[in-house]
mmCIF file of C-alpha atoms (C1' of nucleotides) in Angstrom:
data_model
loop_
_atom_site.group_PDB
_atom_site.id
_atom_site.type_symbol
_atom_site.label_atom_id
_atom_site.label_comp_id
_atom_site.label_asym_id
_atom_site.label_seq_id
_atom_site.Cartn_x
_atom_site.Cartn_y
_atom_site.Cartn_z
ATOM 1 C CA MET A 26 -3.462 39.345 44.471
ATOM 2 C CA GLN A 27 -4.009 37.082 41.774
ATOM 3 C CA GLU A 28 -5.828 37.751 38.520
ATOM 4 C CA VAL A 29 -7.793 34.529 37.594
ATOM 5 C CA ARG A 30 -9.466 34.047 34.464
ATOM 6 C CA ARG A 31 -12.108 31.265 34.252
ATOM 7 C CA VAL A 32 -12.394 29.324 31.443
ATOM 8 C CA ASP A 33 -14.986 26.426 30.950
ATOM 9 C CA ILE A 34 -14.804 23.748 28.617
ATOM 10 C CA VAL A 35 -18.516 22.683 27.765
ATOM 11 C CA VAL A 36 -19.203 19.071 27.312
ATOM 12 C CA TYR A 37 -22.065 16.794 26.943
ATOM 13 C CA PRO A 38 -22.972 13.149 26.296
ATOM 14 C CA ASN A 39 -20.804 11.794 23.338
ATOM 15 C CA PHE A 40 -18.554 14.935 22.840
ATOM 16 C CA LYS A 41 -15.249 14.441 21.319
ATOM 17 C CA SER A 42 -12.830 13.844 23.623
ATOM 18 C CA LEU A 43 -9.821 14.702 21.517
ATOM 19 C CA GLU A 44 -11.156 18.216 21.355
ATOM 20 C CA ALA A 45 -11.574 18.923 24.966
ATOM 21 C CA ILE A 46 -8.105 17.687 25.649
ATOM 22 C CA GLY A 47 -6.104 20.202 23.498
ATOM 23 C CA PRO A 48 -7.589 23.295 24.840
ATOM 24 C CA LEU A 49 -7.426 22.059 28.435
ATOM 25 C CA SER A 50 -3.874 21.568 28.089
ATOM 26 C CA VAL A 51 -2.945 24.514 26.303
ATOM 27 C CA PHE A 52 -4.321 26.617 29.467
ATOM 28 C CA GLU A 53 -2.884 24.396 31.888
ATOM 29 C CA TYR A 54 0.742 24.653 30.122
ATOM 30 C CA ALA A 55 0.222 28.530 30.085
ATOM 31 C CA ASN A 56 -0.338 28.159 33.780
ATOM 32 C CA ILE A 57 2.952 26.284 34.334
ATOM 33 C CA HIS A 58 4.856 29.041 32.516
ATOM 34 C CA LEU A 59 2.886 31.684 34.484
ATOM 35 C CA ALA A 60 4.040 30.276 37.532
ATOM 36 C CA ARG A 61 7.740 30.043 36.441
ATOM 37 C CA LEU A 62 7.477 33.721 35.431
ATOM 38 C CA GLN A 63 5.860 34.567 38.732
ATOM 39 C CA ARG A 64 3.052 36.464 36.830
ATOM 40 C CA LYS A 65 -0.140 37.067 38.762
ATOM 41 C CA PHE A 66 -2.331 35.738 36.246
ATOM 42 C CA ARG A 67 -3.912 32.374 36.096
ATOM 43 C CA TYR A 68 -6.419 30.277 33.969
ATOM 44 C CA ASP A 69 -9.102 28.623 36.117
ATOM 45 C CA VAL A 70 -9.979 25.750 33.749
ATOM 46 C CA ARG A 71 -13.146 23.696 34.527
ATOM 47 C CA ILE A 72 -15.185 21.040 32.541
ATOM 48 C CA ALA A 73 -18.751 22.271 32.711
ATOM 49 C CA ALA A 74 -21.914 20.483 31.739
ATOM 50 C CA LEU A 75 -25.757 20.597 32.404
ATOM 51 C CA GLN A 76 -24.983 18.355 35.529
ATOM 52 C CA ALA A 77 -22.251 18.011 37.362
ATOM 53 C CA GLY A 78 -20.576 14.576 37.174
ATOM 54 C CA PRO A 79 -18.887 12.196 34.732
ATOM 55 C CA VAL A 80 -19.739 12.828 30.893
ATOM 56 C CA ARG A 81 -19.054 10.025 28.682
ATOM 57 C CA SER A 82 -17.153 11.170 25.546
ATOM 58 C CA ASP A 83 -16.899 9.551 22.016
ATOM 59 C CA THR A 84 -14.370 7.138 23.404
ATOM 60 C CA VAL A 85 -14.104 5.081 26.693
ATOM 61 C CA MET A 86 -12.834 8.261 28.256
ATOM 62 C CA SER A 87 -15.242 10.427 30.701
ATOM 63 C CA LEU A 88 -14.514 13.901 32.221
ATOM 64 C CA GLU A 89 -15.874 14.680 35.476
ATOM 65 C CA ALA A 90 -17.730 18.029 35.125
ATOM 66 C CA THR A 91 -17.097 20.132 38.099
ATOM 67 C CA ARG A 92 -19.053 23.205 36.959
ATOM 68 C CA GLU A 93 -22.933 23.190 36.335
ATOM 69 C CA LEU A 94 -23.900 25.532 33.624
ATOM 70 C CA ASN A 95 -27.356 26.634 35.067
ATOM 71 C CA THR A 96 -25.914 28.722 37.851
ATOM 72 C CA LEU A 97 -25.616 32.396 38.097
ATOM 73 C CA ASP A 98 -21.863 32.459 38.152
ATOM 74 C CA LEU A 99 -20.655 32.572 34.657
ATOM 75 C CA PRO A 100 -17.177 31.976 33.273
ATOM 76 C CA HIS A 101 -15.210 34.709 31.353
ATOM 77 C CA ASP A 102 -14.739 32.181 28.792
ATOM 78 C CA ALA A 103 -16.644 29.218 27.387
ATOM 79 C CA ILE A 104 -15.594 26.709 24.948
ATOM 80 C CA ILE A 105 -18.083 24.219 23.526
ATOM 81 C CA VAL A 106 -16.778 21.030 21.984
ATOM 82 C CA GLY A 107 -17.948 19.108 18.918
ATOM 83 C CA ALA A 108 -19.735 15.729 18.819
ATOM 84 C CA ARG A 109 -19.455 12.861 16.431
ATOM 85 C CA ASP A 110 -23.102 12.860 15.725
ATOM 86 C CA ILE A 111 -24.074 16.408 16.235
ATOM 87 C CA GLU A 112 -27.622 16.019 15.110
ATOM 88 C CA THR A 113 -28.281 13.426 17.840
ATOM 89 C CA ALA A 114 -26.651 15.466 20.244
ATOM 90 C CA LEU A 115 -28.472 18.725 19.458
ATOM 91 C CA ALA A 116 -31.638 16.713 19.704
ATOM 92 C CA GLN A 117 -30.691 15.344 23.138
ATOM 93 C CA CYS A 118 -29.341 18.673 24.745
ATOM 94 C CA PRO A 119 -31.913 21.396 24.010
ATOM 95 C CA GLU A 120 -30.879 23.012 27.285
ATOM 96 C CA LEU A 121 -27.373 23.535 25.925
ATOM 97 C CA VAL A 122 -28.890 25.852 23.116
ATOM 98 C CA HIS A 123 -30.984 27.830 25.769
ATOM 99 C CA TRP A 124 -27.833 28.330 28.200
ATOM 100 C CA SER A 125 -25.862 29.336 24.956
ATOM 101 C CA ARG A 126 -28.300 31.899 24.135
ATOM 102 C CA ALA A 127 -28.730 33.046 27.583
ATOM 103 C CA ALA A 128 -24.945 33.237 28.503
ATOM 104 C CA ALA A 129 -23.483 34.548 25.121
ATOM 105 C CA PRO A 130 -24.036 38.298 25.813
ATOM 106 C CA ARG A 131 -22.309 37.808 29.304
ATOM 107 C CA LEU A 132 -19.515 35.910 28.185
ATOM 108 C CA LYS A 133 -16.256 37.534 27.449
ATOM 109 C CA ARG A 134 -15.323 35.092 24.742
ATOM 110 C CA PHE A 135 -17.720 32.083 23.612
ATOM 111 C CA ALA A 136 -16.163 29.606 21.172
ATOM 112 C CA SER A 137 -17.106 26.620 19.444
ATOM 113 C CA LEU A 138 -14.917 24.014 18.224
ATOM 114 C CA CYS A 139 -15.723 21.672 15.198
ATOM 115 C CA SER A 140 -19.380 20.844 15.166
ATOM 116 C CA GLY A 141 -20.100 22.418 18.336
ATOM 117 C CA ALA A 142 -20.845 25.402 16.214
ATOM 118 C CA PHE A 143 -24.389 23.705 15.707
ATOM 119 C CA PHE A 144 -25.182 24.749 19.318
ATOM 120 C CA LEU A 145 -24.281 28.470 18.850
ATOM 121 C CA ALA A 146 -26.186 28.330 15.356
ATOM 122 C CA ALA A 147 -29.392 26.964 16.912
ATOM 123 C CA ALA A 148 -29.089 29.491 19.709
ATOM 124 C CA GLN A 149 -28.906 31.928 16.680
ATOM 125 C CA LEU A 150 -25.833 33.313 17.970
ATOM 126 C CA LEU A 151 -24.267 33.179 14.284
ATOM 127 C CA ASP A 152 -27.242 34.818 12.259
ATOM 128 C CA GLY A 153 -25.970 37.199 9.876
ATOM 129 C CA LYS A 154 -22.530 36.446 10.808
ATOM 130 C CA ARG A 155 -19.363 34.529 9.542
ATOM 131 C CA ALA A 156 -18.615 31.101 11.011
ATOM 132 C CA THR A 157 -16.724 27.928 10.453
ATOM 133 C CA THR A 158 -16.848 24.406 11.349
ATOM 134 C CA HIS A 159 -15.501 20.917 10.428
ATOM 135 C CA TRP A 160 -15.369 20.691 6.783
ATOM 136 C CA SER A 161 -17.364 17.452 6.860
ATOM 137 C CA VAL A 162 -20.492 19.312 8.442
ATOM 138 C CA ALA A 163 -19.936 22.688 6.779
ATOM 139 C CA ALA A 164 -22.559 22.086 4.113
ATOM 140 C CA LEU A 165 -24.866 20.720 6.914
ATOM 141 C CA LEU A 166 -24.415 23.831 8.940
ATOM 142 C CA ALA A 167 -25.009 26.189 5.904
ATOM 143 C CA GLY A 168 -28.063 24.260 4.701
ATOM 144 C CA SER A 169 -29.577 23.946 8.169
ATOM 145 C CA PHE A 170 -28.903 27.690 9.087
ATOM 146 C CA PRO A 171 -29.070 29.678 5.823
ATOM 147 C CA LYS A 172 -28.541 33.124 7.661
ATOM 148 C CA ILE A 173 -25.042 31.921 8.418
ATOM 149 C CA ASP A 174 -22.111 33.115 6.276
ATOM 150 C CA VAL A 175 -20.190 29.609 6.556
ATOM 151 C CA GLU A 176 -16.352 29.726 5.674
ATOM 152 C CA PRO A 177 -15.271 26.131 5.567
ATOM 153 C CA ASP A 178 -11.754 27.262 4.878
ATOM 154 C CA ASN A 179 -10.689 29.267 8.006
ATOM 155 C CA ILE A 180 -9.202 27.565 10.970
ATOM 156 C CA PHE A 181 -11.319 29.820 13.005
ATOM 157 C CA VAL A 182 -13.492 32.858 12.692
ATOM 158 C CA GLN A 183 -14.056 35.421 15.382
ATOM 159 C CA GLU A 184 -17.216 37.837 15.070
ATOM 160 C CA GLY A 185 -17.272 39.926 18.408
ATOM 161 C CA ASN A 186 -17.069 37.702 21.310
ATOM 162 C CA ILE A 187 -18.427 34.616 19.261
ATOM 163 C CA TRP A 188 -15.651 32.220 17.877
ATOM 164 C CA THR A 189 -15.802 29.107 15.663
ATOM 165 C CA SER A 190 -13.236 26.976 14.785
ATOM 166 C CA ALA A 191 -12.661 23.684 12.400
ATOM 167 C CA GLY A 192 -11.309 20.466 13.438
ATOM 168 C CA VAL A 193 -9.406 18.983 16.111
ATOM 169 C CA THR A 194 -6.090 20.818 15.980
ATOM 170 C CA ALA A 195 -8.022 23.756 15.383
ATOM 171 C CA GLY A 196 -9.094 23.707 18.971
ATOM 172 C CA ILE A 197 -5.250 23.813 20.065
ATOM 173 C CA ASP A 198 -4.933 26.979 17.819
ATOM 174 C CA LEU A 199 -8.037 28.650 19.213
ATOM 175 C CA ALA A 200 -6.860 28.175 22.693
ATOM 176 C CA LEU A 201 -3.232 29.352 21.780
ATOM 177 C CA ALA A 202 -5.157 32.401 20.201
ATOM 178 C CA PHE A 203 -6.741 33.057 23.647
ATOM 179 C CA VAL A 204 -3.261 32.952 25.383
ATOM 180 C CA GLU A 205 -1.983 35.056 22.841
ATOM 181 C CA ALA A 206 -4.497 37.869 23.362
ATOM 182 C CA ASP A 207 -4.409 37.396 26.989
ATOM 183 C CA LEU A 208 -0.742 37.207 27.560
ATOM 184 C CA GLY A 209 1.213 38.087 24.519
ATOM 185 C CA ARG A 210 2.710 36.343 21.618
ATOM 186 C CA GLU A 211 6.257 35.088 23.725
ATOM 187 C CA LEU A 212 4.104 33.094 26.047
ATOM 188 C CA ALA A 213 1.742 31.552 23.485
ATOM 189 C CA LEU A 214 4.640 30.315 21.363
ATOM 190 C CA GLU A 215 6.024 28.805 24.755
ATOM 191 C CA VAL A 216 3.080 26.797 24.971
ATOM 192 C CA ALA A 217 3.171 26.086 21.598
ATOM 193 C CA ARG A 218 6.269 24.764 21.606
ATOM 194 C CA ASP A 219 5.367 22.580 24.726
ATOM 195 C CA MET A 220 2.771 21.059 22.627
ATOM 196 C CA VAL A 221 4.807 19.956 19.976
ATOM 197 C CA VAL A 222 7.120 18.489 22.316
ATOM 198 C CA TYR A 223 4.328 16.737 24.158
ATOM 199 C CA LEU A 224 2.890 15.366 20.880
ATOM 200 C CA LYS A 225 6.454 13.973 20.054
ATOM 201 C CA ARG A 226 6.387 10.239 20.654
ATOM 202 C CA PRO A 227 8.769 8.915 23.700
ATOM 203 C CA GLY A 228 11.728 7.222 22.970
ATOM 204 C CA GLY A 229 14.503 6.902 20.398
ATOM 205 C CA GLN A 230 13.960 8.039 16.753
ATOM 206 C CA SER A 231 10.449 8.904 16.517
ATOM 207 C CA GLN A 232 10.040 12.564 17.066
ATOM 208 C CA PHE A 233 8.017 12.325 13.780
ATOM 209 C CA SER A 234 4.517 12.551 13.139
ATOM 210 C CA ASN A 235 1.564 10.067 13.605
ATOM 211 C CA LEU A 236 1.231 9.896 9.903
ATOM 212 C CA LEU A 237 4.687 8.388 9.572
ATOM 213 C CA VAL A 238 4.196 6.197 12.656
ATOM 214 C CA SER A 239 1.108 4.736 11.206
ATOM 215 C CA GLN A 240 2.910 3.617 8.090
ATOM 216 C CA ARG A 241 5.378 1.236 10.333
ATOM 217 C CA THR A 242 5.250 -2.192 9.724
ATOM 218 C CA SER A 243 5.924 -5.637 11.348
ATOM 219 C CA HIS A 244 8.225 -6.819 8.409
ATOM 220 C CA SER A 245 11.492 -6.287 10.485
ATOM 221 C CA THR A 246 13.518 -5.631 7.481
ATOM 222 C CA ILE A 247 11.412 -3.120 6.204
ATOM 223 C CA GLN A 248 11.064 -1.562 9.606
ATOM 224 C CA GLU A 249 14.820 -1.334 10.031
ATOM 225 C CA ILE A 250 15.083 0.472 6.487
ATOM 226 C CA GLN A 251 12.282 2.965 7.730
ATOM 227 C CA ASP A 252 14.118 3.676 10.976
ATOM 228 C CA TRP A 253 17.146 4.211 9.057
ATOM 229 C CA ILE A 254 15.514 6.658 6.757
ATOM 230 C CA LEU A 255 14.280 8.522 9.616
ATOM 231 C CA ALA A 256 17.789 8.745 11.260
ATOM 232 C CA HIS A 257 19.783 9.677 8.153
ATOM 233 C CA PRO A 258 17.705 12.143 6.294
ATOM 234 C CA THR A 259 20.801 13.415 4.323
ATOM 235 C CA GLU A 260 22.196 10.194 3.052
ATOM 236 C CA ASP A 261 21.488 8.770 -0.337
ATOM 237 C CA LEU A 262 18.023 7.218 0.046
ATOM 238 C CA SER A 263 17.501 5.892 -3.313
ATOM 239 C CA VAL A 264 15.534 2.820 -3.976
ATOM 240 C CA THR A 265 18.891 1.055 -5.105
ATOM 241 C CA VAL A 266 20.813 1.952 -2.125
ATOM 242 C CA LEU A 267 17.779 1.130 0.432
ATOM 243 C CA ALA A 268 17.298 -2.101 -1.664
ATOM 244 C CA ALA A 269 20.816 -3.153 -1.129
ATOM 245 C CA ARG A 270 20.905 -2.242 2.599
ATOM 246 C CA ALA A 271 18.050 -4.574 2.943
ATOM 247 C CA ALA A 272 19.616 -7.224 0.849
ATOM 248 C CA MET A 273 16.867 -7.534 -1.658
ATOM 249 C CA SER A 274 16.762 -7.035 -5.192
ATOM 250 C CA VAL A 275 15.124 -3.558 -6.060
ATOM 251 C CA ARG A 276 12.085 -5.264 -7.706
ATOM 252 C CA ASN A 277 11.292 -7.127 -4.421
ATOM 253 C CA PHE A 278 12.313 -4.130 -1.992
ATOM 254 C CA THR A 279 9.822 -1.930 -3.607
ATOM 255 C CA ARG A 280 7.130 -4.694 -3.710
ATOM 256 C CA VAL A 281 7.624 -5.549 -0.126
ATOM 257 C CA PHE A 282 7.734 -2.056 1.036
ATOM 258 C CA ARG A 283 4.606 -1.300 -0.623
ATOM 259 C CA LYS A 284 2.775 -4.226 0.866
ATOM 260 C CA GLU A 285 4.084 -3.435 4.399
ATOM 261 C CA ALA A 286 3.795 0.254 4.587
ATOM 262 C CA GLY A 287 0.991 0.838 2.111
ATOM 263 C CA ILE A 288 2.892 3.679 0.459
ATOM 264 C CA SER A 289 6.006 3.637 -2.119
ATOM 265 C CA CYS A 290 9.392 3.870 -0.966
ATOM 266 C CA LEU A 291 9.990 7.270 -2.493
ATOM 267 C CA ASP A 292 6.827 8.355 -1.022
ATOM 268 C CA TYR A 293 7.957 7.342 2.677
ATOM 269 C CA VAL A 294 11.329 9.038 2.014
ATOM 270 C CA GLU A 295 9.819 12.162 1.063
ATOM 271 C CA ARG A 296 7.286 12.268 3.612
ATOM 272 C CA ALA A 297 10.009 11.641 6.425
ATOM 273 C CA ARG A 298 12.418 14.175 4.962
ATOM 274 C CA PHE A 299 9.143 16.522 4.943
ATOM 275 C CA GLU A 300 8.574 15.970 8.443
ATOM 276 C CA ILE A 301 11.924 16.991 9.576
ATOM 277 C CA GLY A 302 11.901 19.843 7.320
ATOM 278 C CA LEU A 303 8.787 21.018 9.030
ATOM 279 C CA GLN A 304 10.274 20.772 12.410
ATOM 280 C CA LEU A 305 13.124 22.611 11.223
ATOM 281 C CA LEU A 306 10.875 25.212 9.821
ATOM 282 C CA ALA A 307 9.235 25.486 13.044
ATOM 283 C CA ASN A 308 12.341 27.066 14.531
ATOM 284 C CA PRO A 309 12.484 30.757 13.048
ATOM 285 C CA ALA A 310 16.356 30.750 13.807
ATOM 286 C CA VAL A 311 17.065 28.117 11.034
ATOM 287 C CA PRO A 312 17.332 29.555 7.518
ATOM 288 C CA LEU A 313 15.159 27.959 4.886
ATOM 289 C CA LYS A 314 18.114 26.674 3.049
ATOM 290 C CA ALA A 315 19.774 25.064 6.202
ATOM 291 C CA ALA A 316 16.154 23.571 6.866
ATOM 292 C CA ALA A 317 16.169 22.065 3.404
ATOM 293 C CA LEU A 318 19.647 20.570 3.376
ATOM 294 C CA GLN A 319 19.396 19.018 7.010
ATOM 295 C CA ALA A 320 16.066 17.318 6.150
ATOM 296 C CA GLY A 321 17.745 15.903 3.136
ATOM 297 C CA PHE A 322 16.385 18.223 0.164
ATOM 298 C CA ARG A 323 18.539 18.890 -2.673
ATOM 299 C CA ASP A 324 17.971 22.415 -2.099
ATOM 300 C CA GLN A 325 15.320 25.023 -0.899
ATOM 301 C CA GLU A 326 13.531 24.782 -4.255
ATOM 302 C CA HIS A 327 12.974 21.101 -3.635
ATOM 303 C CA LEU A 328 11.704 21.560 -0.234
ATOM 304 C CA ARG A 329 9.372 24.435 -1.559
ATOM 305 C CA ARG A 330 7.996 21.846 -4.246
ATOM 306 C CA VAL A 331 7.212 19.078 -1.433
ATOM 307 C CA CYS A 332 5.649 21.640 0.633
ATOM 308 C CA GLN A 333 3.640 23.171 -1.912
ATOM 309 C CA LYS A 334 2.498 19.324 -3.063
ATOM 310 C CA ARG A 335 1.693 18.301 0.583
ATOM 311 C CA LEU A 336 0.465 21.308 2.459
ATOM 312 C CA GLY A 337 -0.709 23.658 -0.479
ATOM 313 C CA ILE A 338 1.568 26.616 1.087
ATOM 314 C CA THR A 339 5.032 27.576 0.763
ATOM 315 C CA PRO A 340 7.621 27.058 3.717
ATOM 316 C CA MET A 341 7.558 30.840 4.387
ATOM 317 C CA VAL A 342 3.838 30.875 4.993
ATOM 318 C CA TYR A 343 4.052 27.682 6.982
ATOM 319 C CA ARG A 344 6.821 29.290 9.233
ATOM 320 C CA GLN A 345 4.667 32.296 9.643
ATOM 321 C CA ARG A 346 1.541 30.482 10.631
ATOM 322 C CA PHE A 347 3.363 28.689 13.036
ATOM 323 C CA ALA A 348 4.957 31.543 14.569
ATOM 324 C CA THR A 349 1.907 33.433 14.795
ATOM 325 C CA THR A 350 -0.225 30.697 16.397
ATOM 326 C CA GLY A 351 -2.928 31.520 13.704
ATOM 327 C CA VAL A 352 -4.499 34.574 15.259
ATOM 328 C CA SER A 353 -3.098 37.445 13.252
ATOM 329 C CA ASN A 354 -3.557 35.833 9.881
ATOM 330 C CA GLN A 355 -6.560 33.526 10.138
ATOM 331 C CA ALA A 356 -9.239 35.308 12.324
ATOM 332 C CA LEU A 357 -8.286 39.068 12.246
ATOM 333 C "C1'" DA B 20 9.867 26.136 -23.373
ATOM 334 C "C1'" DA B 21 10.913 21.539 -24.758
ATOM 335 C "C1'" DA B 22 12.840 17.378 -25.260
ATOM 336 C "C1'" DG B 23 15.696 14.332 -23.396
ATOM 337 C "C1'" DC B 24 17.231 12.037 -18.876
ATOM 338 C "C1'" DT B 25 16.949 9.805 -14.594
ATOM 339 C "C1'" DC B 26 14.738 7.423 -11.347
ATOM 340 C "C1'" DC B 27 11.069 4.755 -9.917
ATOM 341 C "C1'" DC B 28 6.819 2.034 -9.683
ATOM 342 C "C1'" DC B 29 4.647 -1.987 -10.978
ATOM 343 C "C1'" DG B 30 2.648 -5.626 -14.326
ATOM 344 C "C1'" DC B 31 4.107 -9.814 -16.141
ATOM 345 C "C1'" DC B 32 6.519 -13.612 -16.347
ATOM 346 C "C1'" DA B 33 10.351 -16.858 -14.812
ATOM 347 C "C1'" DT B 34 12.605 -19.310 -11.199
ATOM 348 C "C1'" DA B 35 13.397 -21.706 -6.828
ATOM 349 C "C1'" DC C 27 0.607 -26.027 -6.177
ATOM 350 C "C1'" DT C 28 1.849 -21.918 -3.429
ATOM 351 C "C1'" DT C 29 5.128 -18.312 -1.854
ATOM 352 C "C1'" DA C 30 8.628 -15.573 -2.215
ATOM 353 C "C1'" DT C 31 11.970 -13.582 -5.089
ATOM 354 C "C1'" DG C 32 14.206 -11.534 -9.348
ATOM 355 C "C1'" DG C 33 14.553 -9.639 -14.252
ATOM 356 C "C1'" DC C 34 12.530 -7.100 -18.182
ATOM 357 C "C1'" DG C 35 10.133 -3.309 -20.034
ATOM 358 C "C1'" DG C 36 6.610 0.254 -20.232
ATOM 359 C "C1'" DG C 37 4.537 4.267 -18.428
ATOM 360 C "C1'" DG C 38 5.163 8.446 -15.783
ATOM 361 C "C1'" DA C 39 6.845 12.104 -12.717
ATOM 362 C "C1'" DG C 40 10.382 15.354 -11.917
ATOM 363 C "C1'" DC C 41 14.480 17.402 -13.247
ATOM 364 C "C1'" DT C 42 17.859 19.824 -16.567
#
DNA sequence: AAAGCTCCCCGCCATA
DNA sequence: CTTATGGCGGGGAGCT
């Protein structure tokens, strides 16, 4: 009646909680869309560990493992998450390495996130192959396992049924790539949109990134100005105008702004506009020029420059990467 | 392509 | 004396 695809998220003490949650959410959101579309395919996502029961993460959060690894019944896919201190984790969980080596040939897909790649490496699954990991431990991986061709610049790398991926958000990208491979691009895009929506902060003006949110300040005047900026990207947001709005001299305004926000006013304005621009770029129905203008940039060229400066890619490339959820231009 | 222009940031000092 | 504010001017980035 229904095709069920089992995906185990493999955890161990002090795993990175943030990495486990992303892929988990991707598959569960996919299930919601599958149910809505009355498709006969479901993901059966479980938390797996050496022993069943709660597994403490790197934060106060624990995840309840409902699947024990050393059973004969293997999942279709397994995703092993990273740890903050991978060398310690590796030393504490040699059984996980053994399991990886034994299970790998029979898994349809076996993926590591971030420093989880070290388990695959220790199991010699990556010898002679390309692989990636979080940039901060890429050199360590290459040094410890010289037979591996480490490519630190990739979001993720696929070699046969073995996948390795970079940092936290890469886990989401990787899970989306799985969904895309299983169910097609349309559904993967739906889920990607859900995730963006979910990551938006609840409430009023702040559908913006944590980066901007983190610049927020307790100084009420500056905060009002920041809110005004976010709500009115197409207005004149010059220092002169904003200082007048704050009823301060330009000198004092720039000084207080930097003290409270940690970045200059111009920098904040540019980031705000860029965040808005990226949201618009994520929607392929919006022309580049319209995205630029609606975000408050002078013209496409302005957006292009800022995009190049802050992301190192052009708006079109950003749009393409967003649209493909990474699979076609990153892994293949 | 270059020089000039505009806007912005910030050190320094003065003022309240 | 400390703290918040404002004016001035140099230096720099980006645009024309």
